[in-house]
Short mmCIF file of C-alpha atoms in Angstrom, two decimals:
data_model
loop_
_atom_site.label_atom_id
_atom_site.label_comp_id
_atom_site.label_asym_id
_atom_site.label_seq_id
_atom_site.Cartn_x
_atom_site.Cartn_y
_atom_site.Cartn_z
CA MET D 122 -14.85 -21.28 -37.42
CA SER D 123 -14.54 -17.76 -37.85
CA THR D 124 -10.86 -16.22 -37.76
CA THR D 125 -11.80 -12.32 -37.64
CA PRO D 126 -8.92 -10.32 -36.68
CA VAL D 127 -9.21 -8.90 -33.11
CA PRO D 128 -7.52 -5.50 -32.77
CA VAL D 129 -4.91 -5.46 -30.60
CA THR D 130 -3.14 -2.03 -29.36
CA THR D 131 0.49 -2.13 -28.54
CA THR D 132 1.55 -2.53 -24.92
CA THR D 133 3.09 1.00 -24.72
CA ALA D 134 -0.15 2.49 -25.78
CA SER D 135 -2.26 0.84 -23.54
CA PRO D 136 -1.43 1.48 -20.02
CA TRP D 137 -4.46 3.84 -19.60
CA LEU D 138 -6.50 1.02 -20.83
CA ARG D 139 -4.93 -1.45 -18.10
CA ILE D 140 -5.10 0.93 -15.26
CA ARG D 141 -9.00 1.45 -16.20
CA ALA D 142 -9.65 -2.44 -16.40
CA VAL D 143 -7.96 -2.63 -12.76
CA ALA D 144 -10.37 0.26 -11.54
CA ARG D 145 -13.11 -1.24 -13.08
CA ARG D 146 -12.53 -4.83 -11.62
CA HIS D 147 -12.58 -3.25 -8.24
CA ALA D 148 -15.63 -1.30 -8.93
CA TYR D 149 -17.18 -4.84 -9.60
CA VAL D 150 -16.01 -6.27 -6.23
CA LEU D 151 -17.42 -3.21 -4.48
CA GLN D 152 -20.67 -3.51 -6.16
CA ARG D 153 -20.97 -7.44 -5.36
CA ALA D 154 -19.52 -7.15 -1.52
CA PRO D 155 -21.81 -5.30 0.63
CA GLN D 156 -19.48 -5.97 3.33
CA ARG D 157 -17.07 -3.55 1.74
CA TRP D 158 -19.26 -0.75 2.57
CA PHE D 159 -18.37 -1.06 5.98
CA ASP D 160 -14.93 0.38 5.36
CA VAL D 161 -16.33 3.27 3.07
CA VAL D 162 -19.19 4.34 4.70
CA VAL D 163 -20.40 2.75 7.94
CA TRP D 164 -17.20 3.01 10.06
CA PRO D 165 -16.72 6.70 8.93
CA VAL D 166 -20.12 7.70 10.03
CA VAL D 167 -19.85 5.74 13.30
CA ASP D 168 -16.67 7.74 14.06
CA ALA D 169 -18.28 10.87 13.03
CA VAL D 170 -21.17 10.43 15.44
CA LEU D 171 -18.80 9.14 18.28
CA PHE D 172 -16.32 11.58 18.09
CA GLY D 173 -18.78 14.53 17.43
CA ALA D 174 -20.89 13.23 20.49
CA ILE D 175 -17.86 12.95 22.72
CA GLY D 176 -16.80 16.57 21.61
CA VAL D 177 -20.31 17.99 22.61
CA TYR D 178 -20.08 16.46 25.89
CA PHE D 179 -16.55 17.57 26.93
CA SER D 180 -17.34 20.86 25.38
CA ARG D 181 -20.22 21.23 27.67
CA GLN D 182 -18.34 20.29 30.76
CA SER D 183 -15.31 22.35 30.16
CA GLY D 184 -17.26 25.36 28.74
CA VAL D 185 -14.95 25.62 25.73
CA GLY D 186 -17.67 26.04 23.32
CA ASP D 187 -17.81 24.46 19.85
CA ARG D 188 -14.18 24.49 19.33
CA GLY D 189 -13.71 20.96 20.93
CA VAL D 190 -16.24 19.58 18.61
CA GLY D 191 -14.51 20.84 15.78
CA PHE D 192 -11.20 19.67 16.57
CA LEU D 193 -12.45 16.03 17.00
CA LEU D 194 -14.67 16.17 13.94
CA ALA D 195 -11.58 17.67 11.87
CA GLY D 196 -9.53 15.01 13.21
CA ILE D 197 -11.48 12.06 12.36
CA LEU D 198 -12.61 13.54 9.05
CA LEU D 199 -9.09 14.15 7.96
CA PHE D 200 -7.84 10.53 9.42
CA HIS D 201 -10.45 8.83 7.32
CA VAL D 202 -8.72 10.55 4.39
CA VAL D 203 -5.46 8.90 5.15
CA PHE D 204 -7.30 5.74 6.15
CA GLN D 205 -9.41 5.28 3.00
CA ALA D 206 -6.42 5.91 0.98
CA GLU D 207 -4.49 3.37 2.97
CA VAL D 208 -7.22 0.72 2.85
CA SER D 209 -8.36 0.98 -0.43
CA LEU D 210 -4.78 0.33 -1.57
CA ALA D 211 -3.91 -2.34 0.51
CA THR D 212 -7.26 -4.44 0.43
CA GLY D 213 -7.32 -3.92 -3.29
CA PHE D 214 -4.16 -6.13 -3.28
CA MET D 215 -5.40 -8.43 -0.89
CA GLU D 216 -8.54 -9.24 -2.87
CA GLU D 217 -6.09 -10.54 -5.34
CA THR D 218 -4.70 -12.87 -3.04
CA TRP D 219 -7.98 -13.80 -1.47
CA SER D 220 -9.65 -14.67 -5.06
CA ARG D 221 -6.16 -16.29 -6.11
CA ASN D 222 -6.10 -13.99 -8.88
CA LEU D 223 -2.28 -12.94 -8.21
CA LEU D 224 -0.97 -15.12 -10.88
CA ASN D 225 -3.66 -14.25 -13.29
CA LEU D 226 -2.46 -10.65 -13.05
CA LEU D 227 1.31 -11.25 -12.96
CA VAL D 228 1.14 -13.30 -16.63
CA THR D 229 -0.60 -10.14 -18.04
CA PRO D 230 1.12 -7.21 -19.62
CA LEU D 231 0.03 -5.05 -16.53
CA ARG D 232 2.89 -3.40 -14.91
CA GLU D 233 3.25 -3.16 -11.37
CA VAL D 234 2.93 0.77 -11.37
CA GLU D 235 -0.52 0.33 -13.64
CA TYR D 236 -1.82 -1.99 -10.95
CA VAL D 237 -1.14 0.46 -8.06
CA ALA D 238 -2.61 3.37 -10.32
CA GLY D 239 -5.70 1.35 -11.14
CA VAL D 240 -6.35 0.70 -7.56
CA VAL D 241 -5.65 4.06 -6.47
CA LEU D 242 -7.57 5.40 -8.94
CA PHE D 243 -10.74 3.53 -7.74
CA GLY D 244 -9.85 4.31 -4.18
CA LEU D 245 -10.03 7.76 -5.00
CA ALA D 246 -13.65 7.51 -6.22
CA LYS D 247 -14.46 5.44 -2.92
CA LEU D 248 -12.65 8.35 -0.84
CA ALA D 249 -14.69 10.91 -2.50
CA PHE D 250 -17.98 9.20 -1.74
CA SER D 251 -16.85 8.49 1.94
CA ILE D 252 -15.88 11.80 2.73
CA THR D 253 -18.88 13.50 1.08
CA VAL D 254 -20.97 11.09 3.53
CA VAL D 255 -19.12 11.72 6.52
CA SER D 256 -18.91 15.65 5.81
CA THR D 257 -22.73 15.67 5.36
CA VAL D 258 -23.05 13.67 8.77
CA ALA D 259 -20.84 16.01 10.52
CA PHE D 260 -22.63 18.89 9.27
CA GLY D 261 -26.01 17.67 9.47
CA LEU D 262 -25.79 16.39 13.10
CA PHE D 263 -23.15 18.71 14.89
CA ALA D 264 -22.99 21.77 12.25
CA PHE D 265 -19.21 21.14 11.54
CA ASN D 266 -18.11 22.39 8.15
CA VAL D 267 -15.05 20.88 6.91
CA SER D 268 -14.63 23.56 4.43
CA ASP D 269 -14.20 26.06 7.44
CA ILE D 270 -10.60 24.76 6.91
CA GLY D 271 -10.66 26.87 3.70
CA LEU D 272 -8.25 26.37 0.51
CA ALA D 273 -5.55 24.88 3.03
CA LEU D 274 -7.58 21.75 2.95
CA ILE D 275 -6.20 21.16 -0.54
CA PRO D 276 -2.44 20.79 0.64
CA ILE D 277 -3.56 19.03 3.79
CA ILE D 278 -5.54 16.47 1.75
CA ALA D 279 -2.74 15.97 -0.91
CA ILE D 280 -0.39 15.28 1.84
CA LEU D 281 -2.74 12.85 3.64
CA LEU D 282 -3.33 10.77 0.42
CA VAL D 283 0.39 10.48 -0.17
CA VAL D 284 0.95 9.08 3.37
CA GLY D 285 -2.24 7.15 2.85
CA TRP D 286 -0.80 5.22 -0.32
CA ALA D 287 2.55 5.15 1.23
CA VAL D 288 1.52 3.27 4.11
CA GLY D 289 -0.58 0.99 1.86
CA LEU D 290 2.48 0.01 -0.28
CA ILE D 291 4.46 -0.82 2.88
CA VAL D 292 1.35 -3.08 3.83
CA ILE D 293 1.50 -4.65 0.20
CA GLY D 294 5.21 -5.24 0.60
CA LEU D 295 4.75 -7.05 3.97
CA ILE D 296 2.01 -9.33 2.41
CA LEU D 297 4.39 -10.17 -0.39
CA ARG D 298 7.14 -10.87 1.95
CA VAL D 299 5.33 -12.81 4.65
CA GLY D 300 1.94 -13.62 3.19
CA GLN D 301 -1.45 -13.46 4.74
CA GLY D 302 -0.09 -13.04 8.16
CA ALA D 303 0.51 -9.67 7.46
CA GLU D 304 -3.07 -8.62 6.39
CA ILE D 305 -4.11 -7.24 9.73
CA LEU D 306 -1.71 -4.33 9.12
CA ALA D 307 -4.14 -2.97 6.33
CA TRP D 308 -6.14 -1.85 9.32
CA GLY D 309 -3.61 -1.85 12.09
CA LEU D 310 -0.76 -0.08 11.07
CA LEU D 311 -2.49 3.39 10.65
CA ALA D 312 -4.71 2.45 13.99
CA MET D 313 -1.12 2.24 15.84
CA LEU D 314 -0.09 5.67 14.32
CA MET D 315 -3.31 7.28 14.98
CA PRO D 316 -2.48 7.98 19.00
CA LEU D 317 1.01 8.83 18.12
CA SER D 318 0.19 11.45 15.44
CA GLY D 319 -1.74 13.82 17.73
CA ILE D 320 -4.93 13.61 15.56
CA PHE D 321 -7.30 15.02 18.37
CA TYR D 322 -4.61 16.90 20.47
CA PRO D 323 -1.34 18.39 19.98
CA VAL D 324 1.73 16.11 20.55
CA SER D 325 2.37 17.62 23.91
CA ALA D 326 -0.59 15.66 25.42
CA LEU D 327 1.46 12.18 24.73
CA PRO D 328 3.50 10.87 27.66
CA GLY D 329 6.94 12.20 27.38
CA ILE D 330 8.50 8.92 26.15
CA LEU D 331 6.08 8.80 23.05
CA GLN D 332 6.54 12.64 22.25
CA PRO D 333 9.81 11.82 19.97
CA ILE D 334 8.09 9.50 17.99
CA GLY D 335 5.09 11.30 17.39
CA LYS D 336 7.48 14.43 16.43
CA VAL D 337 8.75 12.49 13.56
CA LEU D 338 5.36 11.23 11.86
CA PRO D 339 4.39 13.70 9.08
CA LEU D 340 0.73 13.34 10.18
CA THR D 341 1.62 15.08 13.46
CA HIS D 342 2.72 18.12 11.84
CA LEU D 343 -0.35 17.99 9.27
CA PHE D 344 -2.88 17.67 12.05
CA ASP D 345 -1.38 20.63 13.96
CA ALA D 346 -1.44 22.70 10.80
CA ALA D 347 -4.93 21.72 10.55
CA ARG D 348 -5.88 22.86 13.94
CA SER D 349 -4.04 26.02 13.61
CA VAL D 350 -6.31 26.91 10.68
CA LEU D 351 -9.27 26.14 12.70
CA ASP D 352 -8.22 28.16 15.63
CA GLY D 353 -8.25 31.14 13.28
CA ASP D 354 -4.13 31.29 13.22
CA GLY D 355 -3.95 31.14 9.46
CA LEU D 356 -1.94 28.10 7.85
CA PRO D 357 1.61 27.41 9.55
CA TRP D 358 3.70 27.01 6.44
CA ASP D 359 6.64 25.43 8.37
CA GLU D 360 4.44 22.72 9.74
CA LEU D 361 2.88 22.16 6.52
CA GLY D 362 6.36 21.99 5.00
CA ILE D 363 7.57 19.62 7.66
CA ALA D 364 4.54 17.27 6.80
CA ALA D 365 5.01 17.49 2.87
CA ALA D 366 8.71 16.68 3.28
CA GLY D 367 8.11 13.58 5.70
CA SER D 368 5.27 12.35 3.43
CA VAL D 369 7.60 12.65 0.28
CA VAL D 370 10.60 10.72 2.26
CA LEU D 371 7.92 8.37 3.62
CA ALA D 372 6.52 7.51 -0.16
CA ILE D 373 10.15 7.10 -1.33
CA ALA D 374 10.96 4.70 1.30
CA ALA D 375 7.80 2.61 0.80
CA ALA D 376 8.31 2.44 -3.23
CA TRP D 377 11.83 1.19 -2.64
CA PHE D 378 10.39 -1.33 -0.09
CA VAL D 379 7.64 -2.87 -2.19
CA VAL D 380 10.10 -2.99 -5.08
CA ARG D 381 12.53 -4.95 -2.87
CA MET D 382 9.70 -7.13 -1.66
CA LEU D 383 8.44 -7.90 -5.11
CA ALA D 384 12.06 -8.81 -6.01
CA THR D 385 12.05 -11.55 -3.19
CA PHE D 386 8.67 -12.61 -3.92
CA ARG D 387 9.94 -13.53 -7.53
CA SER D 388 13.12 -14.57 -6.33
CA ARG D 389 11.67 -16.91 -3.52
CA GLY D 390 8.63 -18.36 -5.68
CA TYR D 391 6.36 -17.14 -3.16
CA ILE D 392 3.53 -17.29 -5.74
CA SER D 393 3.13 -20.58 -4.68
CA ARG D 394 1.26 -19.39 -1.56
CA HIS D 395 -1.32 -17.90 -3.90
CA MET D 396 -1.99 -20.64 -6.42
CA MET Y 286 21.26 -45.88 -13.48
CA ARG Y 287 20.83 -42.11 -14.60
CA VAL Y 288 19.53 -41.31 -18.00
CA ALA Y 289 21.69 -39.10 -20.54
CA ALA Y 290 19.82 -36.57 -22.10
CA VAL Y 291 18.15 -37.90 -25.41
CA CYS Y 292 17.68 -34.94 -27.62
CA ASP Y 293 16.92 -35.05 -31.27
CA THR Y 294 15.49 -31.46 -31.90
CA HIS Y 295 17.92 -30.98 -34.77
CA SER Y 296 15.63 -33.37 -36.97
CA MET Y 297 12.70 -31.29 -36.07
CA PRO Y 298 11.59 -28.77 -38.82
CA SER Y 299 13.06 -25.48 -37.93
CA ALA Y 300 10.58 -22.47 -37.24
CA PRO Y 301 11.37 -19.10 -35.79
CA ASP Y 302 11.42 -19.32 -32.10
CA VAL Y 303 8.82 -17.75 -29.99
CA LEU Y 304 10.45 -18.96 -26.85
CA ARG Y 305 14.15 -19.23 -26.12
CA ALA Y 306 15.39 -20.16 -22.54
CA ARG Y 307 18.94 -21.03 -21.97
CA GLY Y 308 20.62 -22.23 -19.01
CA LEU Y 309 17.52 -21.74 -16.41
CA VAL Y 310 18.57 -22.35 -12.68
CA LYS Y 311 16.31 -22.36 -9.65
CA LYS Y 312 17.03 -23.43 -6.25
CA TYR Y 313 14.76 -23.09 -3.23
CA LYS Y 314 16.59 -23.31 -0.21
CA ARG Y 315 18.31 -26.90 -0.30
CA ILE Y 316 16.07 -27.73 -3.31
CA GLN Y 317 17.32 -27.62 -6.69
CA ALA Y 318 14.16 -27.21 -8.81
CA VAL Y 319 15.89 -26.29 -11.95
CA ASP Y 320 19.21 -26.96 -12.90
CA GLY Y 321 20.60 -25.71 -16.25
CA LEU Y 322 17.53 -26.13 -18.41
CA ASP Y 323 17.50 -25.09 -22.09
CA LEU Y 324 14.36 -24.95 -24.12
CA THR Y 325 12.97 -23.43 -27.21
CA VAL Y 326 9.52 -23.53 -28.81
CA GLY Y 327 9.25 -22.53 -32.48
CA ALA Y 328 6.25 -20.57 -33.96
CA GLY Y 329 3.24 -22.87 -34.24
CA GLU Y 330 4.86 -25.78 -32.48
CA ARG Y 331 3.21 -27.86 -30.04
CA VAL Y 332 5.36 -28.86 -27.43
CA ALA Y 333 4.57 -31.04 -24.19
CA LEU Y 334 6.80 -30.31 -20.89
CA LEU Y 335 6.57 -33.79 -19.10
CA GLY Y 336 8.04 -35.20 -15.96
CA PRO Y 337 7.05 -36.60 -12.67
CA ASN Y 338 5.78 -34.55 -9.47
CA GLY Y 339 8.71 -32.31 -8.27
CA ALA Y 340 10.77 -32.39 -11.75
CA GLY Y 341 10.51 -28.99 -12.00
CA LYS Y 342 7.67 -28.17 -14.49
CA THR Y 343 5.78 -25.68 -12.81
CA THR Y 344 8.93 -23.72 -11.76
CA THR Y 345 10.15 -23.65 -15.10
CA LEU Y 346 6.74 -22.39 -16.55
CA LEU Y 347 6.87 -19.69 -13.88
CA MET Y 348 10.25 -18.66 -14.88
CA LEU Y 349 9.29 -18.29 -18.44
CA LEU Y 350 6.39 -16.27 -17.58
CA GLY Y 351 8.39 -13.89 -15.66
CA VAL Y 352 6.53 -14.70 -12.10
CA VAL Y 353 9.78 -16.48 -10.68
CA SER Y 354 13.05 -15.14 -11.35
CA PRO Y 355 15.73 -17.67 -12.35
CA ASP Y 356 18.85 -17.66 -10.14
CA ALA Y 357 20.70 -17.83 -13.50
CA GLY Y 358 20.00 -18.25 -17.19
CA SER Y 359 18.00 -16.04 -19.71
CA VAL Y 360 14.44 -16.14 -21.19
CA GLU Y 361 13.45 -14.15 -24.24
CA ILE Y 362 10.05 -14.44 -25.67
CA LYS Y 363 9.47 -13.16 -29.27
CA GLY Y 364 12.69 -11.21 -28.96
CA HIS Y 365 11.81 -9.53 -25.84
CA HIS Y 366 13.89 -10.55 -22.71
CA LEU Y 367 12.91 -11.16 -19.21
CA PRO Y 368 12.59 -9.60 -16.92
CA ARG Y 369 13.28 -5.94 -18.40
CA HIS Y 370 10.90 -6.33 -21.14
CA ARG Y 371 8.29 -8.65 -19.34
CA SER Y 372 5.24 -6.63 -20.19
CA GLU Y 373 6.12 -6.45 -24.00
CA ALA Y 374 6.81 -10.37 -23.68
CA ALA Y 375 3.60 -11.06 -22.02
CA ALA Y 376 1.63 -9.48 -24.61
CA HIS Y 377 2.39 -12.50 -26.80
CA VAL Y 378 1.76 -15.19 -24.21
CA GLY Y 379 -1.20 -16.55 -23.07
CA PHE Y 380 -1.39 -18.72 -19.68
CA ALA Y 381 -4.09 -20.89 -18.14
CA ALA Y 382 -3.66 -23.53 -15.41
CA GLY Y 383 -6.34 -26.15 -14.34
CA TYR Y 384 -5.79 -25.03 -10.69
CA LEU Y 385 -6.59 -21.46 -11.20
CA PRO Y 386 -10.06 -20.12 -10.01
CA LEU Y 387 -11.90 -17.38 -11.61
CA PRO Y 388 -11.94 -14.26 -9.34
CA GLU Y 389 -15.26 -14.16 -7.07
CA ARG Y 390 -17.42 -11.73 -7.44
CA LEU Y 391 -17.28 -11.19 -11.45
CA ARG Y 392 -19.41 -12.64 -14.21
CA VAL Y 393 -17.53 -14.53 -16.84
CA GLY Y 394 -18.07 -12.11 -19.63
CA GLU Y 395 -16.77 -9.22 -17.09
CA PHE Y 396 -13.84 -11.19 -16.39
CA LEU Y 397 -12.94 -11.85 -19.96
CA ARG Y 398 -13.40 -8.31 -20.93
CA LEU Y 399 -11.24 -6.97 -18.01
CA PHE Y 400 -8.49 -9.59 -18.89
CA GLY Y 401 -8.83 -8.58 -22.69
CA GLN Y 402 -8.00 -4.90 -21.89
CA LEU Y 403 -5.05 -6.21 -19.70
CA TYR Y 404 -3.77 -7.84 -22.88
CA GLY Y 405 -4.45 -4.59 -24.76
CA LEU Y 406 -7.59 -5.21 -26.63
CA SER Y 407 -9.39 -1.90 -26.92
CA ASP Y 408 -12.39 -3.62 -27.52
CA PRO Y 409 -12.35 -7.08 -26.02
CA LYS Y 410 -16.25 -7.93 -26.97
CA PRO Y 411 -15.52 -9.61 -30.39
CA ALA Y 412 -12.59 -11.56 -28.86
CA VAL Y 413 -14.69 -12.64 -25.95
CA GLU Y 414 -17.52 -13.97 -28.28
CA LEU Y 415 -15.07 -15.76 -30.63
CA GLY Y 416 -13.31 -17.44 -27.73
CA LEU Y 417 -16.56 -18.50 -25.79
CA ASN Y 418 -17.82 -19.90 -29.30
CA ARG Y 419 -14.49 -21.81 -30.07
CA PHE Y 420 -14.56 -23.69 -26.76
CA GLY Y 421 -18.49 -24.11 -26.98
CA VAL Y 422 -19.19 -22.09 -23.56
CA ALA Y 423 -21.02 -19.06 -25.08
CA HIS Y 424 -23.97 -19.81 -22.55
CA LEU Y 425 -21.61 -19.00 -19.62
CA ALA Y 426 -21.11 -15.43 -20.42
CA ASP Y 427 -23.58 -14.32 -17.77
CA ALA Y 428 -22.61 -16.84 -15.14
CA MET Y 429 -20.77 -15.65 -11.97
CA GLY Y 430 -17.11 -17.26 -11.64
CA ASN Y 431 -17.60 -19.05 -8.54
CA GLU Y 432 -20.77 -20.98 -10.05
CA LEU Y 433 -18.78 -23.00 -12.54
CA SER Y 434 -17.66 -26.34 -12.41
CA SER Y 435 -13.92 -27.26 -12.60
CA GLY Y 436 -14.30 -28.11 -16.46
CA GLN Y 437 -16.19 -24.80 -16.98
CA ARG Y 438 -13.55 -22.90 -15.03
CA THR Y 439 -10.81 -24.38 -17.26
CA LEU Y 440 -12.34 -23.56 -20.59
CA ILE Y 441 -12.81 -20.11 -19.33
CA GLY Y 442 -9.41 -19.82 -18.12
CA ILE Y 443 -8.37 -21.06 -21.82
CA VAL Y 444 -10.66 -18.71 -23.41
CA LYS Y 445 -9.00 -15.95 -21.26
CA ALA Y 446 -5.36 -17.01 -22.15
CA THR Y 447 -6.42 -17.00 -25.97
CA MET Y 448 -8.57 -13.80 -26.80
CA HIS Y 449 -5.54 -11.66 -27.64
CA ARG Y 450 -4.26 -14.25 -29.96
CA PRO Y 451 -0.97 -14.86 -28.52
CA SER Y 452 1.99 -16.53 -30.30
CA LEU Y 453 2.76 -18.68 -27.41
CA LEU Y 454 -0.16 -20.44 -24.93
CA VAL Y 455 1.36 -21.68 -21.80
CA LEU Y 456 -0.81 -24.26 -20.08
CA ASP Y 457 -0.21 -26.07 -16.84
CA GLU Y 458 -2.10 -29.18 -16.38
CA PRO Y 459 -5.17 -27.90 -18.32
CA THR Y 460 -7.19 -30.99 -18.26
CA ALA Y 461 -6.21 -32.42 -14.69
CA SER Y 462 -9.34 -33.78 -12.97
CA LEU Y 463 -11.73 -32.93 -16.11
CA ASP Y 464 -14.09 -35.41 -17.38
CA PRO Y 465 -13.12 -37.04 -20.64
CA ASP Y 466 -15.88 -35.25 -22.61
CA VAL Y 467 -14.82 -31.98 -21.54
CA ALA Y 468 -10.97 -32.89 -21.78
CA LEU Y 469 -11.83 -33.83 -25.21
CA ARG Y 470 -13.52 -30.13 -25.85
CA VAL Y 471 -10.51 -28.51 -24.55
CA ARG Y 472 -8.34 -30.60 -26.86
CA THR Y 473 -10.42 -30.02 -29.85
CA GLY Y 474 -10.65 -26.28 -29.30
CA LEU Y 475 -6.74 -26.14 -28.73
CA ASN Y 476 -6.10 -27.77 -32.04
CA ARG Y 477 -8.39 -25.68 -33.88
CA LEU Y 478 -6.86 -22.78 -32.24
CA CYS Y 479 -3.48 -23.58 -33.08
CA ALA Y 480 -4.35 -24.74 -36.57
CA ASP Y 481 -6.46 -21.63 -37.51
CA GLU Y 482 -4.02 -18.88 -35.79
CA GLY Y 483 -0.54 -20.69 -35.63
CA THR Y 484 -0.30 -20.53 -31.89
CA ALA Y 485 2.53 -22.35 -30.45
CA LEU Y 486 1.74 -24.43 -27.44
CA LEU Y 487 3.93 -25.36 -24.32
CA VAL Y 488 1.68 -27.67 -22.19
CA THR Y 489 2.30 -29.72 -18.97
CA SER Y 490 0.24 -32.64 -18.47
CA HIS Y 491 0.37 -36.23 -16.61
CA ASN Y 492 -1.92 -37.63 -19.12
CA MET Y 493 0.56 -39.32 -21.71
CA ILE Y 494 -2.37 -40.36 -24.07
CA GLU Y 495 -3.46 -36.92 -24.49
CA VAL Y 496 0.01 -35.38 -24.76
CA GLU Y 497 0.54 -38.07 -27.84
CA ARG Y 498 -2.76 -36.68 -29.51
CA MET Y 499 -2.01 -32.71 -28.95
CA CYS Y 500 1.68 -32.40 -29.15
CA GLU Y 501 4.06 -33.09 -31.99
CA ARG Y 502 7.40 -32.77 -29.51
CA VAL Y 503 8.02 -33.71 -25.95
CA VAL Y 504 10.50 -32.48 -23.50
CA PHE Y 505 10.98 -34.59 -20.61
CA ILE Y 506 12.66 -33.08 -17.50
CA SER Y 507 13.88 -34.87 -14.31
CA SER Y 508 15.48 -33.20 -11.33
CA GLY Y 509 15.22 -29.73 -13.15
CA ARG Y 510 17.07 -31.07 -16.25
CA VAL Y 511 16.05 -31.85 -19.98
CA VAL Y 512 16.52 -35.63 -20.23
CA ALA Y 513 14.79 -36.25 -23.55
CA ASP Y 514 13.55 -33.90 -26.29
CA GLY Y 515 12.03 -34.95 -29.69
CA ARG Y 516 8.93 -36.45 -31.33
CA PRO Y 517 6.81 -38.80 -29.02
CA ALA Y 518 7.34 -41.86 -30.66
CA GLU Y 519 11.15 -41.31 -31.13
CA VAL Y 520 11.49 -40.39 -27.29
CA ALA Y 521 9.82 -43.58 -26.41
CA ALA Y 522 12.01 -45.69 -28.71
CA ARG Y 523 15.03 -44.24 -27.49
CA PHE Y 524 13.98 -45.24 -24.00
CA GLY Y 525 13.43 -48.72 -25.31
CA ARG Y 526 9.74 -48.09 -24.22
CA ASP Y 527 6.41 -48.68 -26.31
CA ASP Y 528 4.88 -45.39 -25.56
CA LEU Y 529 5.49 -41.86 -23.47
CA GLU Y 530 3.86 -43.64 -20.54
CA GLY Y 531 6.54 -45.86 -20.25
CA VAL Y 532 8.92 -43.16 -20.33
CA PHE Y 533 7.36 -41.20 -17.79
CA LEU Y 534 7.14 -44.53 -15.16
CA HIS Y 535 10.81 -45.14 -16.30
CA LEU Y 536 11.61 -41.45 -15.24
CA ALA Y 537 9.51 -41.62 -11.96
CA GLU Y 538 11.16 -44.77 -10.90
CA GLU Y 539 14.66 -43.39 -11.45
CA ARG Y 540 13.89 -40.41 -9.29
CA GLU Y 541 12.48 -42.48 -6.45
CA GLY Y 542 15.59 -44.70 -6.46
CA ALA Y 543 17.89 -41.62 -6.51
#
């Protein structure tokens, strides 16, 4: 029997190794699970076609020209940034529960933050692919060019990613706490925020009772900022600042929440639900 | 009659400890799963953690691995304290359980390489090949995880747990529901691993014959407490039984009568 020494790197030196391993694990899953492409490509394309067509129809009816189409397509395209960021993180974690891999991971040197970084890393790759496809569809079918938003697109997308990851962490925390019953929130939580965040319309279009809720959501201010840029009014830094501050507060709250839920998970022995 | 703890670990040859657990306590709602448990495992030592269903074995293992946090007590692995240094401690430990499936949508080789990297192997391929050969399952490298039999899954789980040459290998029911020939292959592979690399073993099992063949020390727990700790023959003799199965049945009857 050979006892050739196997090179082992130290745990402090190998976070990147572990982050890459997590990202690669999820790449294998996507490669072998065609149904996962629905979240990545099919739904975003369906939404782009649907909202683009609605925009064209109402623009013709009201005679406002292409502005309506641009608002709707920019709204759905940017919404898919936050949605993909959130769904990638949440379903990445859910994959571990579905395949009963959680205990295998929890006994390795993998740190929680490294796991999240690995899933986020692969999520970014998926997001880049998804947004490229949807942007191409929007441009090809409706002559909408998302790059018309210009450099303002960079901070807008950065804030959308932070919000998406924060909501993903909240979903993971809820799954850790209550189990698989919370899985629907991976898709449902953002769907609930969608109408309140004024993705396609200013928050003033909401019923009066819902407007205060909409105004405290960072996404509302972000989509207002995007519409302002599309209108040619320049980037409203105050709206962007409110959105950025709100997203940071949300991210801190989400990180605190998931850490607390993980402590509860360990303390109450909820791993038994996944063994 | 409740048995008093029967411990004779002082007569065991001393070795530097890879695992030290002191005063572990865990209560789930009204169930006292573990109640002041002390356990040490020396370097290269082969220890079985035994007890009837519900004795607290799996909860103990999960606390030792840092997956469940104890209500009280401390765990130290190779000098790394849990939970603060869980990641560093985990690098010295391998874990496999008969009940754990392999993740779907991964080939065996992919699964092993990914876990090799999680355990800090910069190039896991040699360790994967060595592990697969050691347990006689090299032909499974390209199989999908969900195509394996339960015995093959167990063997691959043990390969995963040993690739990084851990100081301590923790196995929960590794041969449960395995054919005798596969169980023999598991035992042979583990014995060879422990002999070659000086790996300490902490194993739970309901198969007392297997335990007597594999382990030089047994720790019986009942109602979350250590009730016996020593060499298999000595523990059996102290309970006035012929073998470990007699001790096990005695403790199970006592638990039912409590």
